[in-house]
PDB file of C-alpha atoms in Angstrom:
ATOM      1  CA  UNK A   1     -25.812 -56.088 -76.980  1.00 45.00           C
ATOM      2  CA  UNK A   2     -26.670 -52.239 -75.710  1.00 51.00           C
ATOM      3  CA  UNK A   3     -24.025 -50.389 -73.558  1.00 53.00           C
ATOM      4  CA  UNK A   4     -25.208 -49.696 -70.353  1.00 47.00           C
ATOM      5  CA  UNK A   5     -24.322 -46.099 -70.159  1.00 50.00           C
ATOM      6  CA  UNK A   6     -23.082 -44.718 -66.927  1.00 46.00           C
ATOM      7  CA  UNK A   7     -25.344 -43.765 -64.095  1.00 48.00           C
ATOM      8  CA  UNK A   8     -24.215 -39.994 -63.478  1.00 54.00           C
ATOM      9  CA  UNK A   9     -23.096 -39.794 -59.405  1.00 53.00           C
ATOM     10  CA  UNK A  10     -25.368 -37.592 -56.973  1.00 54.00           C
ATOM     11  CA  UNK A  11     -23.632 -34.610 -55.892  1.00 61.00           C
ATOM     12  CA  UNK A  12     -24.417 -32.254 -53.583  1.00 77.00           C
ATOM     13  CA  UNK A  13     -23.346 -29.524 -51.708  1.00 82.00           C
ATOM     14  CA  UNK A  14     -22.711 -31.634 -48.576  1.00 84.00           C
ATOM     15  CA  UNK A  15     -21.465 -34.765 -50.282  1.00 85.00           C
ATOM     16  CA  UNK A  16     -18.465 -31.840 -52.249  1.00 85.00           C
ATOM     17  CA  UNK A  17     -17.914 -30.481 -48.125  1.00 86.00           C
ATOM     18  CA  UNK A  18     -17.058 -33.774 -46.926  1.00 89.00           C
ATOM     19  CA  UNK A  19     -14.609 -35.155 -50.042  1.00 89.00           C
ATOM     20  CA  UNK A  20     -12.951 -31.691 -50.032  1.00 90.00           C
ATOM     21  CA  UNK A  21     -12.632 -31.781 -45.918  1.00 90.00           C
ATOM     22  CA  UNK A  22     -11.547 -35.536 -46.007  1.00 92.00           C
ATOM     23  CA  UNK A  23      -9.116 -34.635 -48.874  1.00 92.00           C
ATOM     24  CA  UNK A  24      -7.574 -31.577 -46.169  1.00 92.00           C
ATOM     25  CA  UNK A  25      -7.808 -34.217 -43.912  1.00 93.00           C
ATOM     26  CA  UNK A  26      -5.388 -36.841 -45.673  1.00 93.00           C
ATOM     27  CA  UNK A  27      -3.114 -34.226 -45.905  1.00 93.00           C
ATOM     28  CA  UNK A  28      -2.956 -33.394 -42.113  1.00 93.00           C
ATOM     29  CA  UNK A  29      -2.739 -37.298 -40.998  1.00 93.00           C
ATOM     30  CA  UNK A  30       0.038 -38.173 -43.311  1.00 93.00           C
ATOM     31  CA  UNK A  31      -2.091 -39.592 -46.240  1.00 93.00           C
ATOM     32  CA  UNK A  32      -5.253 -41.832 -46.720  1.00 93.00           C
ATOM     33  CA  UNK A  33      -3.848 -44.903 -45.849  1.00 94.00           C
ATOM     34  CA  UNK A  34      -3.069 -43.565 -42.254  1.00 94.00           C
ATOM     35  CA  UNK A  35      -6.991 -41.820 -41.962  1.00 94.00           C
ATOM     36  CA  UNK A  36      -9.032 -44.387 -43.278  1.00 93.00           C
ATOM     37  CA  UNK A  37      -8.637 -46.444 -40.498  1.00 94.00           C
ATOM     38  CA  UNK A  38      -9.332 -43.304 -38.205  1.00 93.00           C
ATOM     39  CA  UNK A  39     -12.738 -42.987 -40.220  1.00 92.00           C
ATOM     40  CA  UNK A  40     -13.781 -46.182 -39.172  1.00 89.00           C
ATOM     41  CA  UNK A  41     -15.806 -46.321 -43.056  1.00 90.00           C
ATOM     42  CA  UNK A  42     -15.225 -49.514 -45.273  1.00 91.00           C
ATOM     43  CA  UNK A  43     -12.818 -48.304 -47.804  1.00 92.00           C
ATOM     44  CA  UNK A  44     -15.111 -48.113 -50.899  1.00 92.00           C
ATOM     45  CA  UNK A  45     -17.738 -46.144 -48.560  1.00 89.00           C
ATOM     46  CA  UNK A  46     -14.362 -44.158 -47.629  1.00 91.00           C
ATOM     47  CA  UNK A  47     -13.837 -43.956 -51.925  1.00 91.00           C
ATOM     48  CA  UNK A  48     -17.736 -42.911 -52.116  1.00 89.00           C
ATOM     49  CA  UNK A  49     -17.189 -39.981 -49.892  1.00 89.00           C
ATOM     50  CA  UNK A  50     -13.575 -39.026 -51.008  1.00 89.00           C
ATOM     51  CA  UNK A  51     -15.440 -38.446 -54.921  1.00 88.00           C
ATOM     52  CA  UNK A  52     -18.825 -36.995 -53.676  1.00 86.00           C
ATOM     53  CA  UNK A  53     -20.499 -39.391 -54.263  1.00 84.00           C
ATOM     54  CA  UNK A  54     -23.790 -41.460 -52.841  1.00 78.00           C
ATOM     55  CA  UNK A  55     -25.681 -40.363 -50.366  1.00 81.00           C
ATOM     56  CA  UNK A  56     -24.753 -40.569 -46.560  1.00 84.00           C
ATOM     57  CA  UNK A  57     -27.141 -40.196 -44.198  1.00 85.00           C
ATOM     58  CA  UNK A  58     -27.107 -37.851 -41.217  1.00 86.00           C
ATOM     59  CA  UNK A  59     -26.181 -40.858 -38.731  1.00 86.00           C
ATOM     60  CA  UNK A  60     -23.016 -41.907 -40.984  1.00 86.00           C
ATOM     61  CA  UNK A  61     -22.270 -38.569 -40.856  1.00 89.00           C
ATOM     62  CA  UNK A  62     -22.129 -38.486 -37.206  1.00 88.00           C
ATOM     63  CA  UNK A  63     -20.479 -41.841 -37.069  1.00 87.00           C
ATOM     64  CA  UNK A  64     -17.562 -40.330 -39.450  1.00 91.00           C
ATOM     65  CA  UNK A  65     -17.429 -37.220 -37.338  1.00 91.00           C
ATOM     66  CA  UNK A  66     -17.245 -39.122 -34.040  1.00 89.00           C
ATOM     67  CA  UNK A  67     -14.817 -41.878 -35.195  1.00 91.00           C
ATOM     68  CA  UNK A  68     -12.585 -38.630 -36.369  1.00 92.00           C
ATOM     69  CA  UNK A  69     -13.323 -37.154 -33.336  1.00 90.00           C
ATOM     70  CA  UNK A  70     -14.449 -34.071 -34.010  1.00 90.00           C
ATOM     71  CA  UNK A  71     -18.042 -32.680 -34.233  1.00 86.00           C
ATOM     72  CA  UNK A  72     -20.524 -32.541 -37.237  1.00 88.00           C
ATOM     73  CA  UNK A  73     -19.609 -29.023 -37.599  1.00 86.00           C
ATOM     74  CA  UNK A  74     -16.053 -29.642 -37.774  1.00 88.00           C
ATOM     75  CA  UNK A  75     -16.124 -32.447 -40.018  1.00 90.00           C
ATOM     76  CA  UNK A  76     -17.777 -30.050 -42.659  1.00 88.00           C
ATOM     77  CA  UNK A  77     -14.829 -27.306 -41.910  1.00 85.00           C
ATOM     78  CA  UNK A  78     -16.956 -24.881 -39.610  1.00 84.00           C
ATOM     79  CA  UNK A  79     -15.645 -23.545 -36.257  1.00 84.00           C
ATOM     80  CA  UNK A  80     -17.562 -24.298 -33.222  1.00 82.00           C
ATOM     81  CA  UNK A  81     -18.035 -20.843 -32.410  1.00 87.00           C
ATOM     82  CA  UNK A  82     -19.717 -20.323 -35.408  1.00 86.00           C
ATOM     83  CA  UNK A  83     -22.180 -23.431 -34.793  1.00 84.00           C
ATOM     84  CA  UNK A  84     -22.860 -21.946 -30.746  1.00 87.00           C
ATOM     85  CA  UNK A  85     -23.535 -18.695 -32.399  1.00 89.00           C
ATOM     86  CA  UNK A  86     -25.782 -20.244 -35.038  1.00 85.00           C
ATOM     87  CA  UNK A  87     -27.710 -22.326 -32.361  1.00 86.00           C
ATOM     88  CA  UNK A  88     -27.795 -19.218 -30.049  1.00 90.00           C
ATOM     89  CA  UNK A  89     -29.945 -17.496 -32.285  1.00 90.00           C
ATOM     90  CA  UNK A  90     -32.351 -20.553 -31.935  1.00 89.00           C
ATOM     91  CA  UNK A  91     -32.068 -20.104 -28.246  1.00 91.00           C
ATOM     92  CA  UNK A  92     -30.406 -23.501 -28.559  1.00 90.00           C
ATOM     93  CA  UNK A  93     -27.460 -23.833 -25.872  1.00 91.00           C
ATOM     94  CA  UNK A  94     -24.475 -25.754 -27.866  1.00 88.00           C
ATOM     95  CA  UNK A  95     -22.890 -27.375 -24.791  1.00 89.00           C
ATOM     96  CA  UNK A  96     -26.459 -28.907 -23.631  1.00 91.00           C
ATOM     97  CA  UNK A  97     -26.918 -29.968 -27.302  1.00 87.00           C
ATOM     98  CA  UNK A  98     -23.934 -31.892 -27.512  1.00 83.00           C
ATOM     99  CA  UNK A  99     -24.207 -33.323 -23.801  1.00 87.00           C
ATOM    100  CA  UNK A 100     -27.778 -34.273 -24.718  1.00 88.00           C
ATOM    101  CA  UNK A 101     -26.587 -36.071 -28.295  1.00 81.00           C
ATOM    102  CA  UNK A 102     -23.636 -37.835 -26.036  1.00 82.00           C
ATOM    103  CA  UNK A 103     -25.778 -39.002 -23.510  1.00 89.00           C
ATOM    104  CA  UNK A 104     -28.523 -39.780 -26.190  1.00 87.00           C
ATOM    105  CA  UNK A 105     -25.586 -41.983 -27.998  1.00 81.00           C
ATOM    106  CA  UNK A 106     -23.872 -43.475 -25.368  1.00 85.00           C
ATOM    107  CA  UNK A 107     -27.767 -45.029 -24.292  1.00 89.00           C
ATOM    108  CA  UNK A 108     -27.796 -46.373 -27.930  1.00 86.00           C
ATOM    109  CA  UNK A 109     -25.056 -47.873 -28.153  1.00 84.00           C
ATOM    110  CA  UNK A 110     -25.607 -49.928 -24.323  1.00 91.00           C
ATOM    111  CA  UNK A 111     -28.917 -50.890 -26.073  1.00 91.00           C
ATOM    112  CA  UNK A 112     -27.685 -52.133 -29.073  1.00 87.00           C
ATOM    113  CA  UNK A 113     -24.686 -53.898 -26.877  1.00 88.00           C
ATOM    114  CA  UNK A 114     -27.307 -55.750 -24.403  1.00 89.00           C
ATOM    115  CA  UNK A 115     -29.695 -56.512 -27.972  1.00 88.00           C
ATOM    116  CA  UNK A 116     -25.959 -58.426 -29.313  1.00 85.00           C
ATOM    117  CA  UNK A 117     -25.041 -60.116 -26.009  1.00 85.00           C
ATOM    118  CA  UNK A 118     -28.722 -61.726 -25.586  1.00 83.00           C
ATOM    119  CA  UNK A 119     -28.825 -63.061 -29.132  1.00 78.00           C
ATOM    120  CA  UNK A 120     -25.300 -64.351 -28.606  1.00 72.00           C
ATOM    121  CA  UNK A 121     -26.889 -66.268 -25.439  1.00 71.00           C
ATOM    122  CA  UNK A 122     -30.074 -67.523 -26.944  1.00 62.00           C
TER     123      UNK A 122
END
């Protein structure tokens, strides 16, 4: 019977930014056992990210980020400033961004609460 040989994991840039900040992470909370439950991830997803591995989208980005409670930017180990700067030059105001992407959120999430509650009635 063949081996199956092993399926070399998908790095990237991003997916090395997040294991190395979760890694720095651990180390500020006390170890992994007291972030993962801050991270709100399943713990192999948690595993996934921690070796660079797979690859999360944008939104479980976010989710990570905001369960963290931190922004994108921070999650990934860059300073605000440098992200209002960065959208400045876009002519992109950072604090309407991220009130926009709350609100934006906050109107998901009542959606997808209303969507549970009438298939829980029906």
């Amino acid at each position: 019977m063949p081996v199956r040989k092993p399926q070399p994991l998908d790095h990237s840039i991003l997916n090395e930014m997040i294991a190395i900040r979760l890694q720095q992470l651990e180390i500020e909370n006390g170890g992994m056992e007291k972030l993962l439950p801050k991270t709100g991830l399943a713990r192999q997803t948690y595993y996934h990210r921690l070796r660079g591995a797979g690859n999360p989208t944008l939104k479980t980005i976010e989710r990570l980020a905001a369960s963290l409670h931190m922004s994108v930017f921070e999650l990934l180990g860059f300073e605000v400033e440098d992200a209002r700067r960065a959208l400045q030059r876009g002519g992109v105001d950072y604090d309407d961004l991220s009130s926009a992407i709350a609100k934006k959120n906050r109107a998901q999430r009542t959606i997808a609460r209303e969507a549970r509650s009438r298939k829980l009635t029906v």
